[in-house]
Coordinates of C-alpha atoms and ligand atoms in Angstrom, one line a residue:
M187 CA 0.0 0.0 0.0
N188 CA 1.4 3.4 -0.9
P189 CA 1.0 6.3 1.4
S190 CA -1.3 9.1 0.1
L191 CA 0.2 12.4 -0.9
L192 CA -1.0 13.9 2.3
L193 CA 0.5 11.2 4.5
Q194 CA 3.8 11.2 2.6
K195 CA 4.0 15.0 2.9
A196 CA 3.6 14.7 6.7
R197 CA 6.3 11.9 6.8
D198 CA 8.7 14.0 4.8
Y199 CA 8.1 17.1 6.9
E200 CA 8.5 15.4 10.3
Q201 CA 11.7 13.7 9.2
E202 CA 13.2 16.9 7.8
Q203 CA 12.2 19.1 10.7
S204 CA 13.0 16.7 13.6
A205 CA 16.6 16.3 12.3
Q206 CA 17.1 20.0 13.2
I207 CA 15.7 19.7 16.8
S208 CA 18.3 19.2 19.6
P209 CA 17.4 16.2 21.9
A210 CA 18.4 18.5 24.8
S211 CA 15.3 20.6 24.1
R212 CA 13.1 17.7 24.9
P213 CA 12.3 15.9 28.2
L214 CA 14.5 13.0 28.8
F215 CA 12.0 10.1 29.0
H216 CA 8.6 11.6 28.3
L217 CA 7.3 11.3 24.8
T218 CA 7.1 14.4 22.6
P219 CA 6.0 14.7 19.0
Q220 CA 8.7 14.7 16.3
V221 CA 7.6 18.2 15.4
G222 CA 4.4 20.3 15.8
W223 CA 1.4 19.8 18.0
M224 CA 0.4 16.6 20.0
N225 CA -2.7 15.9 22.1
D226 CA -4.4 12.7 23.2
P227 CA -2.6 9.3 23.3
N228 CA -4.2 6.9 20.8
G229 CA -3.8 3.2 19.9
F230 CA -1.7 2.4 23.0
C231 CA -0.8 -1.3 22.7
F232 CA 1.8 -4.0 22.9
Y233 CA 2.3 -5.3 19.4
Q234 CA 4.9 -7.7 18.0
G235 CA 7.3 -7.3 20.9
Q236 CA 7.1 -3.5 21.4
Y237 CA 4.8 -0.8 23.0
H238 CA 3.2 1.3 20.3
L239 CA 1.9 4.7 21.2
F240 CA 0.0 6.8 18.6
F241 CA -1.3 10.3 19.3
Q242 CA -3.3 13.2 18.0
Y243 CA -0.9 15.2 15.8
H244 CA -0.6 18.3 13.7
P245 CA 3.0 18.3 12.5
Y246 CA 2.8 21.7 10.7
S247 CA 2.4 23.9 13.7
T248 CA 2.5 24.0 17.5
Q249 CA -1.3 24.6 17.5
W250 CA -4.1 22.1 17.0
G251 CA -5.0 21.7 13.3
P252 CA -6.2 19.0 10.9
M253 CA -5.6 15.8 13.0
H254 CA -3.2 13.2 11.9
W255 CA -1.9 10.3 14.0
G256 CA 1.7 10.5 15.1
H257 CA 3.5 7.3 16.2
A258 CA 6.3 6.1 18.4
V259 CA 7.5 2.8 19.8
S260 CA 9.3 1.7 22.9
D261 CA 10.8 -1.5 24.4
D262 CA 10.5 -0.3 28.0
L263 CA 8.1 2.7 28.1
V264 CA 10.9 5.1 29.1
H265 CA 12.8 5.3 25.8
W266 CA 10.8 6.2 22.8
Q267 CA 11.7 6.0 19.1
P268 CA 9.8 8.0 16.6
C269 CA 7.9 6.2 13.8
P270 CA 6.5 7.7 10.6
C271 CA 3.2 9.5 10.8
A272 CA 0.5 6.7 10.8
L273 CA -2.7 8.4 9.5
A274 CA -3.5 11.6 7.7
P275 CA -7.0 13.0 7.0
D276 CA -6.9 11.9 3.4
T277 CA -10.3 10.1 2.7
P278 CA -13.9 11.4 2.4
A279 CA -14.7 9.6 5.7
D280 CA -12.1 11.6 7.6
A281 CA -11.5 14.7 5.5
D282 CA -11.6 17.0 8.5
G283 CA -9.5 14.9 10.8
C284 CA -8.6 11.5 12.2
F285 CA -9.6 12.1 15.8
S286 CA -8.8 9.9 18.8
G287 CA -9.1 6.1 18.9
S288 CA -7.4 2.9 19.8
A289 CA -5.8 -0.3 18.5
V290 CA -6.2 -4.0 18.8
Q291 CA -4.4 -7.0 17.3
M292 CA -6.6 -9.1 15.0
S293 CA -6.7 -12.9 14.9
D294 CA -4.5 -12.9 11.7
G295 CA -1.8 -10.9 13.5
R296 CA -2.5 -7.5 11.8
L297 CA -3.0 -4.4 13.9
L298 CA -6.4 -2.7 13.6
L299 CA -6.7 1.0 14.4
I300 CA -10.2 2.5 15.1
Y301 CA -10.6 6.3 15.1
T302 CA -13.1 9.0 14.7
G303 CA -13.4 10.3 11.2
V304 CA -14.6 13.9 11.1
T305 CA -16.4 15.4 8.1
D306 CA -18.1 18.7 7.3
M307 CA -16.6 20.4 10.4
Q308 CA -17.4 23.9 9.2
N309 CA -21.1 23.0 8.5
P310 CA -23.2 23.0 11.7
V311 CA -25.9 20.8 10.0
D312 CA -23.9 18.2 8.3
Y313 CA -21.0 18.1 10.7
H314 CA -20.4 14.4 11.6
Q315 CA -18.3 12.2 13.8
D316 CA -18.3 8.5 12.9
Q317 CA -15.9 5.7 13.6
C318 CA -13.5 4.4 11.0
I319 CA -10.9 1.6 10.8
A320 CA -7.5 1.1 9.3
I321 CA -5.5 -2.2 9.2
G322 CA -1.8 -2.7 8.9
D323 CA 1.5 -4.1 10.0
G324 CA 2.3 -1.7 12.8
I325 CA 3.8 1.0 10.6
N326 CA 1.7 1.3 7.5
F327 CA -2.1 1.2 7.6
E328 CA -4.7 0.9 4.9
K329 CA -8.0 2.6 5.6
F330 CA -11.1 0.4 5.0
S331 CA -12.8 1.4 1.8
G332 CA -16.3 1.0 3.5
N333 CA -15.5 3.6 6.2
P334 CA -17.1 4.7 8.5
V335 CA -17.9 1.4 10.1
I336 CA -19.8 2.8 13.2
K337 CA -22.1 5.6 11.9
A338 CA -23.7 7.9 14.4
S339 CA -27.0 6.9 12.8
L340 CA -26.7 3.6 14.6
L341 CA -27.4 5.5 17.9
P342 CA -30.8 6.1 19.3
D343 CA -32.2 9.5 18.5
A344 CA -31.4 11.2 21.8
F345 CA -27.6 10.9 21.1
S346 CA -25.5 13.5 19.3
R347 CA -24.3 13.0 15.7
H348 CA -21.7 15.7 16.2
D349 CA -20.2 14.7 19.5
F350 CA -19.6 11.0 19.0
R351 CA -16.0 10.1 19.3
D352 CA -12.9 8.4 20.7
P353 CA -13.6 4.6 20.3
K354 CA -11.8 2.3 22.6
I355 CA -11.7 -1.2 21.2
W356 CA -10.9 -4.6 22.7
R357 CA -11.4 -8.3 21.8
E358 CA -13.3 -10.7 24.0
P359 CA -11.9 -14.2 24.6
D360 CA -14.4 -15.5 22.0
G361 CA -12.8 -13.3 19.4
T362 CA -15.7 -10.8 19.1
Y363 CA -15.0 -7.1 19.4
R364 CA -16.4 -4.4 21.6
V365 CA -16.1 -0.6 21.4
V366 CA -16.9 2.1 23.9
A367 CA -17.2 5.7 22.7
G368 CA -18.1 9.1 24.1
N369 CA -21.2 11.0 23.3
R370 CA -23.2 14.1 24.3
H371 CA -26.7 13.1 25.2
Q372 CA -29.4 15.6 24.3
T373 CA -29.9 16.2 28.0
Q374 CA -26.3 17.8 27.9
C375 CA -24.9 14.8 29.8
G376 CA -21.7 13.1 28.9
T377 CA -22.5 9.4 28.1
I378 CA -20.5 6.3 27.2
V379 CA -22.1 4.0 24.6
L380 CA -21.2 0.4 23.8
F381 CA -21.1 -1.5 20.5
R382 CA -20.3 -5.0 19.5
S383 CA -19.1 -6.8 16.3
D384 CA -18.0 -10.2 15.1
N385 CA -15.6 -8.9 12.4
A386 CA -14.8 -5.3 13.3
V387 CA -16.6 -4.1 10.2
D388 CA -20.3 -4.7 11.0
W389 CA -21.3 -3.2 14.3
Q390 CA -24.4 -3.2 16.5
Y391 CA -25.3 -0.7 19.2
V392 CA -25.6 -2.5 22.5
G393 CA -26.5 0.3 25.0
E394 CA -25.4 3.0 27.3
I395 CA -22.8 2.2 30.0
D396 CA -22.8 5.2 32.2
S397 CA -23.6 8.9 32.0
S398 CA -22.6 12.1 33.9
L399 CA -26.2 12.5 34.9
G400 CA -25.7 16.2 34.9
E401 CA -23.1 16.0 37.6
Y402 CA -19.7 15.3 35.9
G403 CA -19.6 17.3 32.7
Q404 CA -21.7 17.7 29.6
M405 CA -19.6 15.6 27.2
W406 CA -17.5 12.6 28.0
E407 CA -14.4 12.1 25.9
C408 CA -11.8 9.4 25.6
P409 CA -13.4 6.5 27.5
D410 CA -11.6 3.4 28.6
F411 CA -13.3 0.3 30.1
F412 CA -11.6 -2.7 31.6
T413 CA -11.5 -5.1 34.6
L414 CA -8.9 -4.6 37.2
N415 CA -8.5 -6.5 40.5
G416 CA -12.0 -7.8 40.3
R417 CA -13.6 -4.5 39.5
Q418 CA -14.9 -2.9 36.3
V419 CA -13.3 0.4 35.7
L420 CA -14.4 3.3 33.5
L421 CA -12.1 6.2 32.7
V422 CA -13.4 9.3 31.0
S423 CA -12.3 12.9 30.4
P424 CA -15.3 15.2 30.8
Q425 CA -15.7 18.6 29.3
E426 CA -17.5 21.5 31.0
M427 CA -17.6 20.1 34.6
T428 CA -18.9 22.2 37.5
A429 CA -16.9 21.9 40.7
R430 CA -18.1 19.3 43.2
D431 CA -16.4 17.3 46.0
D432 CA -12.8 16.7 44.8
F433 CA -13.6 17.7 41.2
H434 CA -12.4 21.1 39.9
P435 CA -14.3 22.9 37.2
G436 CA -13.6 22.7 33.5
Y437 CA -11.9 19.8 31.8
G438 CA -11.2 17.0 34.2
T439 CA -10.7 13.3 34.4
V440 CA -12.9 10.7 36.2
V441 CA -12.4 7.1 37.3
V442 CA -15.6 5.2 38.1
T443 CA -15.3 1.7 39.6
G444 CA -18.2 -0.7 39.7
S445 CA -19.5 -3.9 38.3
F446 CA -20.8 -4.6 34.8
D447 CA -23.5 -7.0 33.6
E448 CA -23.0 -7.1 29.9
A449 CA -26.2 -9.2 29.1
A450 CA -28.3 -6.4 30.6
C451 CA -25.7 -3.7 29.6
R452 CA -25.9 -2.4 33.2
F453 CA -22.9 -0.8 34.9
T454 CA -23.4 -0.3 38.7
R455 CA -21.2 2.4 40.2
E456 CA -19.3 1.9 43.4
S457 CA -17.0 4.8 43.5
I458 CA -16.1 7.9 41.5
H459 CA -12.9 10.0 41.9
P460 CA -10.7 12.3 39.8
I461 CA -8.0 10.2 38.1
D462 CA -5.4 13.0 38.6
F463 CA -5.7 16.1 40.7
G464 CA -3.1 18.2 38.8
F465 CA -3.3 20.9 36.1
S466 CA -1.9 18.9 33.2
F467 CA -3.6 15.5 32.7
Y468 CA -6.2 14.6 30.1
A469 CA -7.5 11.9 27.8
S470 CA -5.9 8.9 29.6
Q471 CA -5.7 5.6 27.8
T472 CA -4.6 2.2 29.0
T473 CA -3.2 -1.1 27.6
L474 CA -2.2 -4.4 29.0
A475 CA 1.5 -5.2 29.3
P476 CA 2.6 -8.8 28.4
D477 CA 3.1 -9.5 32.1
G478 CA -0.5 -8.5 32.9
R479 CA 0.1 -5.0 34.2
R480 CA -2.6 -2.4 33.3
I481 CA -0.6 0.6 32.1
M482 CA -2.1 4.1 31.7
V483 CA -0.7 7.1 29.8
A484 CA -2.3 10.5 29.3
W485 CA -1.7 13.9 27.6
M486 CA 0.3 16.1 30.0
E487 CA -1.8 19.2 29.2
N488 CA -5.3 20.4 29.5
W489 CA -7.4 22.2 26.9
E490 CA -8.1 25.1 29.2
T491 CA -4.5 26.1 29.8
C492 CA -2.6 24.8 26.8
R493 CA -3.6 27.8 24.8
L494 CA -1.5 30.0 27.1
A495 CA 1.4 27.6 27.5
P496 CA 4.7 29.0 26.2
R497 CA 6.0 27.5 22.9
P498 CA 9.8 27.8 23.0
H499 CA 10.3 24.8 20.8
P500 CA 9.1 23.6 17.4
W501 CA 7.3 20.7 19.2
F502 CA 4.5 21.1 21.7
S503 CA 3.4 19.0 24.6
Q504 CA 4.3 15.7 26.1
M505 CA 2.7 12.5 27.3
T506 CA 2.8 11.5 31.0
L507 CA 5.1 8.9 32.3
P508 CA 3.2 5.6 31.8
R509 CA 1.7 4.4 35.2
E510 CA 0.9 1.0 36.6
L511 CA -2.7 0.8 37.8
S512 CA -4.3 -1.2 40.6
I513 CA -7.5 -0.9 42.6
E514 CA -7.6 -1.2 46.4
N515 CA -10.6 -0.4 48.5
D516 CA -12.3 1.0 45.4
R517 CA -9.5 3.5 45.0
L518 CA -7.4 3.7 41.8
L519 CA -3.7 3.5 42.7
Q520 CA -1.1 4.8 40.3
R521 CA 2.6 4.2 40.3
P522 CA 5.3 5.1 37.8
V523 CA 6.1 2.1 35.6
R524 CA 8.8 0.1 37.3
E525 CA 11.0 0.4 34.2
I526 CA 11.9 3.9 35.4
E527 CA 14.3 2.2 37.7
T528 CA 16.5 1.4 34.7
L529 CA 17.2 5.2 34.5
W530 CA 18.4 5.5 38.1
Q531 CA 21.9 6.7 38.0
D532 CA 22.8 6.9 41.7
D533 CA 21.2 6.6 45.1
C534 CA 21.4 9.8 47.3
R535 CA 19.9 9.8 50.7
G536 CA 19.3 12.3 53.4
E537 CA 17.8 11.9 56.9
I538 CA 17.2 14.6 59.4
R539 CA 15.2 15.9 62.3
L540 CA 13.7 18.8 60.4
Q541 CA 12.8 22.1 61.9
G542 CA 12.9 25.4 60.1
D543 CA 14.3 25.7 56.6
I544 CA 17.0 23.3 55.4
T545 CA 18.7 21.9 52.3
L546 CA 20.3 18.5 52.3
P547 CA 23.6 17.7 50.5
E548 CA 23.1 15.8 47.3
I549 CA 19.3 16.3 47.3
H550 CA 18.8 18.5 44.3
G551 CA 18.1 18.1 40.5
R552 CA 15.5 18.6 37.8
I553 CA 15.6 15.1 36.2
I554 CA 14.9 13.0 39.3
D555 CA 12.9 10.3 41.0
M556 CA 12.7 11.3 44.7
T557 CA 10.7 9.8 47.6
V558 CA 10.3 11.9 50.7
D559 CA 8.9 10.4 53.9
V560 CA 7.7 12.7 56.7
D561 CA 7.0 11.2 60.1
F562 CA 4.6 13.3 62.2
H563 CA 4.6 10.9 65.2
S564 CA 4.6 12.9 68.5
S565 CA 5.1 16.1 66.5
D566 CA 3.1 19.4 66.8
C567 CA 4.0 20.3 63.2
Q568 CA 1.2 22.2 61.5
L569 CA 3.1 23.1 58.3
F570 CA 5.5 21.0 56.3
S571 CA 6.7 22.2 52.9
M572 CA 9.1 21.3 50.2
D573 CA 10.4 23.6 47.5
V574 CA 11.6 22.1 44.2
A575 CA 12.8 23.6 40.9
K576 CA 14.2 26.3 43.0
D577 CA 16.8 29.1 42.6
S578 CA 17.1 32.5 44.1
A579 CA 13.9 33.7 42.5
R580 CA 11.8 30.7 41.6
Y581 CA 10.3 27.6 43.2
V582 CA 7.4 25.2 43.1
R583 CA 6.0 24.6 46.6
I584 CA 4.3 21.5 47.9
S585 CA 3.0 21.9 51.4
Y586 CA 1.1 19.8 53.9
E587 CA -1.2 21.8 56.2
A588 CA -1.9 19.5 59.2
D589 CA -4.9 21.3 60.6
R590 CA -6.8 21.1 57.3
G591 CA -5.4 17.7 56.3
E592 CA -4.6 19.2 52.9
L593 CA -1.7 19.1 50.4
V594 CA -1.2 22.3 48.6
F595 CA 0.6 22.4 45.2
D596 CA 1.6 25.9 44.2
R597 CA 3.5 26.7 41.0
S598 CA 2.8 30.4 41.0
H599 CA 6.5 31.2 41.5
C600 CA 7.9 28.7 38.9
G601 CA 8.6 31.5 36.5
T602 CA 5.3 31.6 34.7
V603 CA 4.0 34.8 33.2
R604 CA 0.4 33.7 32.9
D605 CA -2.4 34.2 35.4
I606 CA -3.9 30.7 35.1
V607 CA -4.7 28.2 37.9
H608 CA -1.4 27.7 39.8
I609 CA -2.6 26.5 43.2
R610 CA -4.6 23.4 44.0
R611 CA -5.5 22.0 47.4
I612 CA -6.1 18.2 47.8
P613 CA -7.4 16.4 50.9
V614 CA -4.9 13.9 52.0
S615 CA -5.1 11.3 54.8
L616 CA -1.9 10.4 56.6
R617 CA -1.2 6.7 56.9
D618 CA 0.3 5.8 60.3
N619 CA 1.0 9.5 60.8
R620 CA 3.4 9.6 57.8
L621 CA 3.2 11.5 54.6
T622 CA 5.0 9.8 51.6
L623 CA 5.5 11.9 48.5
R624 CA 7.2 10.5 45.3
L625 CA 8.1 13.1 42.7
V626 CA 9.2 12.3 39.2
M627 CA 10.6 15.4 37.5
D628 CA 11.7 15.6 33.9
R629 CA 12.9 19.1 33.0
E630 CA 9.6 21.0 32.8
S631 CA 7.2 18.6 34.5
I632 CA 6.4 17.2 37.9
E633 CA 4.4 14.0 38.5
L634 CA 3.6 13.6 42.2
F635 CA 2.3 10.4 43.8
V636 CA 1.0 10.5 47.4
G637 CA 1.1 7.4 49.7
D638 CA 0.7 4.3 47.7
G639 CA -0.4 6.3 44.6
E640 CA -3.9 7.0 45.8
I641 CA -3.4 10.6 44.8
A642 CA -1.6 11.5 41.6
F643 CA -0.9 15.1 40.6
T644 CA 0.6 16.2 37.3
A645 CA 1.9 19.6 36.5
V646 CA 3.8 21.2 33.7
I647 CA 6.1 23.9 35.1
P648 CA 7.4 26.4 32.6
S649 CA 10.5 27.0 34.6
S650 CA 14.2 27.5 33.7
P651 CA 16.0 24.1 33.9
E652 CA 18.8 25.7 35.9
A653 CA 16.5 26.1 38.9
E654 CA 17.2 22.7 40.4
G655 CA 17.4 23.4 44.2
I656 CA 15.3 21.5 46.7
S657 CA 14.6 22.6 50.3
F658 CA 12.4 21.5 53.2
F659 CA 10.6 23.4 55.9
A660 CA 8.7 22.4 59.1
D661 CA 7.4 24.7 61.7
Q662 CA 7.9 22.1 64.5
P663 CA 10.3 19.1 64.5
V664 CA 9.4 16.2 62.2
H665 CA 11.6 13.2 61.1
L666 CA 12.3 13.4 57.4
T667 CA 14.0 11.0 55.0
A668 CA 14.6 11.7 51.4
R669 CA 15.9 9.3 48.7
L670 CA 16.7 10.6 45.3
H671 CA 17.9 9.1 42.1
H672 CA 19.1 11.3 39.2
L673 CA 17.8 9.9 36.0
G674 CA 19.8 9.4 32.8
Ligands
FRU717 C1 -9.8 15.1 23.6 C2 -10.3 15.4 22.2 C3 -11.0 14.1 21.6 C4 -10.9 14.3 20.2 C5 -9.5 14.9 20.1 C6 -9.3 15.8 18.9 O1 -8.7 15.8 23.9 O2 -11.1 16.5 22.1 O3 -12.3 14.0 22.1 O4 -11.0 13.0 19.5 O5 -9.2 15.6 21.2 O6 -8.0 16.1 18.7

């Protein structure tokens, strides 16, 4: 199969441009696009011995534009090699964009991509989102001539034809296929709908799995649906949320746990939480590793703030570090993939009875994996804080306010020149009177995991890489241990 002119143009362009970009401008182990704009992870899978990660891609500028699928592969989820652009909007069924989707291996060994084909985007009446497929060898994909395969017209009347997107596909043990996709119900509720197929070409609508019910956003994007530790898990990225409980307004992420009766298409909720409490996390997608781990990756940005993010490079945005998921007590736990340990370069430790402001020898850096444990036993400490990415003028502060039982993440002083949300407070329960914080930093990002990973917090920090100091503060004595690995 020969690439279309549009796809070949993108492939030539990314190759020519990326050769001129210094690797030092990029994060060390977070995936960035070869050139231009990236958003959602797509088609995350393990195929023929490697992880494949596709993504929403507009190579020609650092702003969103006609959507292509970019592509990269990895042996270990921490080193990524670019692959040629996988899809371009080059057929009548996707002329206005190849929006988000997913991948699955077929019984004959080929890889099937399913994505949202967008047409008539400028026309409010005919504007359509339908689901299309493309089949290939992991690098080159041929779009099915009968696309789209899941037309919005299969949906009951109360569902939107315009907001119908982001199919997540899987195969059942009997070889049949399922897809969940996001929709905006006419009641202005985000809704997830389920389809089934024997051959990935002919699809039937099965029913509705869950809905925001007016409480968690008006449109649900980028669903994922899988079993984990005996629970059924639904991940979604809502638009237009109003604040409630732990959820902040705007674009957010939601994990729902429960049980699913497929025969009745009934999903029963048991718990609902934000996936990540940070500023820079959206459109998460998971895959199964060959050893059975459920691994999640997300776009390390947010639609609200990305418009104002500085663009110092010819590429824009990064993926999160892939995370291992588990469920305990109906809570989603997230931990950095264990493969990050292959990047550990050294093992620096500090231990101190902390009171006032201190720095510890060897505890500094901007490309690090650091775990800090604060023991509050028999302590009157009301305020503990830690400054990272610090120099004489700049810092990011992570504090624990004991009286409120809250963790406060504050990036106002990181060097930003934008008046966007910089501070977020998160309720945190100490376990056995201890606070454990694991921070993974990769030049301009911080991923923070609290306790066993029951809270994850992701933030991009537009801050100069020279600001690499770390300091600690406690208003009353506490016992502090810090363990830090530089990553390389
Ligand atoms: C989510 C999203 C998806 C859509 C894609 C378009 O970030 O809005 O719903 O498929 O981005 O790039």
